PDB file of C-alpha atoms in Angstrom:
ATOM      1  CA  ARG A   1      -2.793 -32.520  13.850  1.00 79.00           C
ATOM      2  CA  ILE A   2      -1.179 -35.946  13.588  1.00 87.00           C
ATOM      3  CA  GLY A   3      -2.546 -37.817  10.586  1.00 87.00           C
ATOM      4  CA  HIS A   4      -3.643 -34.609   8.875  1.00 91.00           C
ATOM      5  CA  GLU A   5      -2.270 -32.281   6.243  1.00 92.00           C
ATOM      6  CA  ILE A   6      -0.442 -29.391   7.906  1.00 93.00           C
ATOM      7  CA  GLY A   7       0.073 -27.306   4.810  1.00 95.00           C
ATOM      8  CA  VAL A   8       0.531 -26.900   1.092  1.00 97.00           C
ATOM      9  CA  SER A   9       3.504 -24.900  -0.108  1.00 97.00           C
ATOM     10  CA  ASP A  10       3.575 -22.026  -2.536  1.00 96.00           C
ATOM     11  CA  TRP A  11       4.216 -22.886  -6.175  1.00 98.00           C
ATOM     12  CA  LEU A  12       7.861 -22.898  -7.234  1.00 98.00           C
ATOM     13  CA  HIS A  13       8.875 -22.344 -10.881  1.00 98.00           C
ATOM     14  CA  VAL A  14      11.563 -24.807 -12.033  1.00 98.00           C
ATOM     15  CA  THR A  15      13.691 -22.892 -14.556  1.00 98.00           C
ATOM     16  CA  GLN A  16      16.628 -23.935 -16.691  1.00 98.00           C
ATOM     17  CA  GLU A  17      18.773 -21.502 -14.700  1.00 98.00           C
ATOM     18  CA  LEU A  18      17.975 -23.365 -11.447  1.00 98.00           C
ATOM     19  CA  ILE A  19      18.697 -26.714 -13.116  1.00 98.00           C
ATOM     20  CA  ASP A  20      22.018 -25.432 -14.510  1.00 98.00           C
ATOM     21  CA  LYS A  21      23.113 -23.943 -11.171  1.00 98.00           C
ATOM     22  CA  HIS A  22      22.329 -27.235  -9.445  1.00 97.00           C
ATOM     23  CA  ALA A  23      24.339 -29.089 -12.102  1.00 97.00           C
ATOM     24  CA  GLU A  24      27.317 -26.787 -11.510  1.00 97.00           C
ATOM     25  CA  THR A  25      27.106 -27.301  -7.755  1.00 96.00           C
ATOM     26  CA  THR A  26      26.635 -31.069  -7.742  1.00 96.00           C
ATOM     27  CA  GLY A  27      28.280 -32.210 -10.965  1.00 94.00           C
ATOM     28  CA  GLU A  28      24.981 -33.754 -12.064  1.00 93.00           C
ATOM     29  CA  ASP A  29      25.275 -32.189 -15.507  1.00 92.00           C
ATOM     30  CA  ILE A  30      23.989 -34.972 -17.768  1.00 95.00           C
ATOM     31  CA  TRP A  31      22.585 -33.645 -21.070  1.00 97.00           C
ATOM     32  CA  ILE A  32      18.979 -34.537 -20.161  1.00 97.00           C
ATOM     33  CA  HIS A  33      19.278 -31.787 -17.520  1.00 98.00           C
ATOM     34  CA  THR A  34      21.567 -29.196 -19.113  1.00 97.00           C
ATOM     35  CA  ASP A  35      21.352 -29.389 -22.913  1.00 98.00           C
ATOM     36  CA  PRO A  36      17.914 -28.121 -24.022  1.00 98.00           C
ATOM     37  CA  GLU A  37      18.516 -28.737 -27.738  1.00 97.00           C
ATOM     38  CA  ARG A  38      19.695 -32.311 -27.317  1.00 98.00           C
ATOM     39  CA  ALA A  39      17.028 -33.047 -24.702  1.00 98.00           C
ATOM     40  CA  ALA A  40      14.345 -31.812 -27.125  1.00 97.00           C
ATOM     41  CA  ARG A  41      15.805 -33.891 -29.948  1.00 97.00           C
ATOM     42  CA  ASP A  42      16.928 -37.095 -28.183  1.00 97.00           C
ATOM     43  CA  GLY A  43      15.115 -37.129 -24.866  1.00 95.00           C
ATOM     44  CA  ALA A  44      11.794 -38.691 -23.991  1.00 95.00           C
ATOM     45  CA  PHE A  45      10.321 -35.591 -22.308  1.00 95.00           C
ATOM     46  CA  GLY A  46      10.398 -32.888 -25.002  1.00 95.00           C
ATOM     47  CA  GLY A  47      13.095 -30.917 -23.214  1.00 97.00           C
ATOM     48  CA  THR A  48      15.255 -30.884 -20.132  1.00 98.00           C
ATOM     49  CA  ILE A  49      14.123 -32.208 -16.763  1.00 98.00           C
ATOM     50  CA  ALA A  50      15.139 -31.252 -13.236  1.00 98.00           C
ATOM     51  CA  GLN A  51      17.525 -33.462 -11.304  1.00 97.00           C
ATOM     52  CA  GLY A  52      15.835 -35.551  -8.615  1.00 96.00           C
ATOM     53  CA  SER A  53      18.292 -34.167  -6.073  1.00 96.00           C
ATOM     54  CA  LEU A  54      17.198 -30.627  -7.007  1.00 97.00           C
ATOM     55  CA  ILE A  55      13.555 -31.475  -6.332  1.00 98.00           C
ATOM     56  CA  ILE A  56      14.540 -32.970  -2.966  1.00 97.00           C
ATOM     57  CA  SER A  57      16.502 -29.809  -2.130  1.00 96.00           C
ATOM     58  CA  PHE A  58      13.413 -27.665  -2.750  1.00 97.00           C
ATOM     59  CA  LEU A  59      11.560 -29.336   0.143  1.00 96.00           C
ATOM     60  CA  SER A  60      13.097 -26.987   2.716  1.00 93.00           C
ATOM     61  CA  GLN A  61      12.065 -23.899   0.756  1.00 94.00           C
ATOM     62  CA  MET A  62       8.574 -25.262   0.203  1.00 96.00           C
ATOM     63  CA  PHE A  63       8.247 -26.222   3.883  1.00 93.00           C
ATOM     64  CA  ARG A  64       9.191 -22.671   4.920  1.00 91.00           C
ATOM     65  CA  SER A  65       6.364 -21.304   2.767  1.00 93.00           C
ATOM     66  CA  ILE A  66       3.603 -23.039   4.752  1.00 92.00           C
ATOM     67  CA  ASP A  67       2.131 -21.131   7.650  1.00 82.00           C
ATOM     68  CA  LEU A  68       3.168 -23.022  10.774  1.00 81.00           C
ATOM     69  CA  PRO A  69       3.178 -21.499  14.231  1.00 74.00           C
ATOM     70  CA  ASP A  70       6.767 -20.892  15.330  1.00 80.00           C
ATOM     71  CA  GLU A  71       6.237 -19.644  18.874  1.00 84.00           C
ATOM     72  CA  GLY A  72       8.602 -21.531  21.160  1.00 86.00           C
ATOM     73  CA  VAL A  73      10.716 -22.918  18.307  1.00 89.00           C
ATOM     74  CA  GLY A  74      14.409 -21.993  18.373  1.00 90.00           C
ATOM     75  CA  TYR A  75      15.270 -23.443  14.982  1.00 91.00           C
ATOM     76  CA  ILE A  76      14.331 -26.169  12.516  1.00 91.00           C
ATOM     77  CA  LEU A  77      16.718 -28.682  10.888  1.00 91.00           C
ATOM     78  CA  ASN A  78      16.436 -31.212   8.081  1.00 93.00           C
ATOM     79  CA  TYR A  79      16.976 -34.503   9.954  1.00 95.00           C
ATOM     80  CA  GLY A  80      16.895 -36.783   6.926  1.00 96.00           C
ATOM     81  CA  PHE A  81      14.610 -39.202   5.130  1.00 97.00           C
ATOM     82  CA  ASP A  82      13.262 -42.640   5.892  1.00 95.00           C
ATOM     83  CA  ARG A  83      11.947 -43.027   2.344  1.00 96.00           C
ATOM     84  CA  VAL A  84      12.248 -41.069  -0.904  1.00 97.00           C
ATOM     85  CA  ARG A  85      10.833 -42.039  -4.280  1.00 98.00           C
ATOM     86  CA  ILE A  86      11.139 -40.004  -7.458  1.00 97.00           C
ATOM     87  CA  VAL A  87       7.938 -41.003  -9.210  1.00 97.00           C
ATOM     88  CA  GLN A  88       8.089 -38.951 -12.400  1.00 96.00           C
ATOM     89  CA  PRO A  89      10.316 -36.297 -13.986  1.00 97.00           C
ATOM     90  CA  VAL A  90       9.807 -32.556 -13.567  1.00 98.00           C
ATOM     91  CA  PRO A  91      10.114 -30.840 -16.957  1.00 97.00           C
ATOM     92  CA  VAL A  92      11.781 -27.442 -17.202  1.00 98.00           C
ATOM     93  CA  ASP A  93       9.461 -24.429 -16.937  1.00 97.00           C
ATOM     94  CA  THR A  94       6.858 -26.181 -14.836  1.00 97.00           C
ATOM     95  CA  ARG A  95       5.695 -25.272 -11.358  1.00 98.00           C
ATOM     96  CA  ILE A  96       5.772 -27.590  -8.375  1.00 98.00           C
ATOM     97  CA  ARG A  97       4.477 -27.478  -4.822  1.00 98.00           C
ATOM     98  CA  SER A  98       4.458 -29.852  -1.888  1.00 97.00           C
ATOM     99  CA  ARG A  99       1.790 -31.137   0.464  1.00 97.00           C
ATOM    100  CA  PHE A 100       2.888 -31.970   4.001  1.00 97.00           C
ATOM    101  CA  GLU A 101       1.113 -34.353   6.352  1.00 96.00           C
ATOM    102  CA  LEU A 102       2.201 -34.826   9.963  1.00 95.00           C
ATOM    103  CA  LYS A 103       2.576 -38.583  10.353  1.00 96.00           C
ATOM    104  CA  ARG A 104       4.186 -38.756  13.791  1.00 95.00           C
ATOM    105  CA  LEU A 105       5.800 -36.510  16.411  1.00 93.00           C
ATOM    106  CA  GLU A 106       8.391 -37.676  18.944  1.00 95.00           C
ATOM    107  CA  LYS A 107      10.328 -36.058  21.742  1.00 94.00           C
ATOM    108  CA  LYS A 108      14.018 -35.849  20.763  1.00 92.00           C
ATOM    109  CA  GLY A 109      16.530 -35.105  23.481  1.00 88.00           C
ATOM    110  CA  HIS A 110      15.787 -32.582  26.220  1.00 87.00           C
ATOM    111  CA  HIS A 111      14.731 -29.686  24.006  1.00 91.00           C
ATOM    112  CA  GLY A 112      13.490 -31.047  20.717  1.00 94.00           C
ATOM    113  CA  LEU A 113      10.761 -32.674  18.719  1.00 92.00           C
ATOM    114  CA  LEU A 114      11.187 -34.886  15.675  1.00 95.00           C
ATOM    115  CA  ALA A 115       8.390 -34.627  13.108  1.00 94.00           C
ATOM    116  CA  TYR A 116       7.805 -37.399  10.583  1.00 97.00           C
ATOM    117  CA  LEU A 117       6.217 -35.784   7.547  1.00 97.00           C
ATOM    118  CA  ASP A 118       4.696 -37.489   4.543  1.00 97.00           C
ATOM    119  CA  THR A 119       5.299 -35.161   1.635  1.00 97.00           C
ATOM    120  CA  ALA A 120       4.264 -35.267  -1.988  1.00 98.00           C
ATOM    121  CA  VAL A 121       5.636 -32.887  -4.620  1.00 98.00           C
ATOM    122  CA  GLU A 122       2.984 -32.099  -7.201  1.00 98.00           C
ATOM    123  CA  ILE A 123       3.474 -30.834 -10.740  1.00 97.00           C
ATOM    124  CA  GLU A 124       0.991 -28.138 -11.731  1.00 97.00           C
ATOM    125  CA  ASP A 125      -1.704 -29.386 -14.135  1.00 94.00           C
ATOM    126  CA  ASP A 126      -0.512 -33.000 -13.836  1.00 93.00           C
ATOM    127  CA  ASP A 127      -2.917 -35.294 -12.015  1.00 89.00           C
ATOM    128  CA  ILE A 128      -1.223 -38.554 -13.054  1.00 89.00           C
ATOM    129  CA  ALA A 129       1.179 -38.898 -10.118  1.00 95.00           C
ATOM    130  CA  PRO A 130       3.329 -36.746  -7.855  1.00 97.00           C
ATOM    131  CA  ALA A 131       6.883 -36.022  -8.937  1.00 97.00           C
ATOM    132  CA  LEU A 132       8.258 -37.158  -5.580  1.00 98.00           C
ATOM    133  CA  VAL A 133       6.985 -38.771  -2.398  1.00 98.00           C
ATOM    134  CA  ALA A 134       8.959 -38.979   0.815  1.00 98.00           C
ATOM    135  CA  GLU A 135       8.871 -39.585   4.528  1.00 98.00           C
ATOM    136  CA  TRP A 136      10.871 -36.595   5.685  1.00 97.00           C
ATOM    137  CA  LEU A 137      12.155 -36.097   9.222  1.00 97.00           C
ATOM    138  CA  VAL A 138      12.327 -32.536  10.519  1.00 94.00           C
ATOM    139  CA  TYR A 139      13.851 -31.615  13.877  1.00 94.00           C
ATOM    140  CA  PHE A 140      12.356 -28.739  15.866  1.00 91.00           C
ATOM    141  CA  ARG A 141      14.699 -27.361  18.551  1.00 93.00           C
ATOM    142  CA  LEU A 142      12.492 -25.764  21.152  1.00 90.00           C
ATOM    143  CA  ALA A 143      13.484 -22.404  22.596  1.00 88.00           C
ATOM    144  CA  ASP A 144      14.773 -22.383  26.156  1.00 77.00           C
TER     145      ASP A 144
END
């Protein structure tokens, strides 16, 4: 399946509550994310927007929602990114999903595989550009 899409995630609703919780956890509490009144009045997007780091953090949840065979896999770990670009903001109360394409697969150590995934986070009803594109590395520890 190298060079092909391996799945499209379920839709995920980006709420103000999720944005606020992320702000509390990370300290990324700038008004454009956490102050709906000011963001509507002074911001360029008509309201608050999700933090880029929040959208990145959703990749694991979205990846888990695709139907991949897991026979012979002990566990899966986020191994990092070779490239991440936040292309456009995600407004509050929108839905996002991610498309995953298997770019490359390498043996890693004695019991693992490293998958290089091209991923694009889409905003529902927005065909202009994805919210985020990334080359994401995911480690699959094979079961003994």
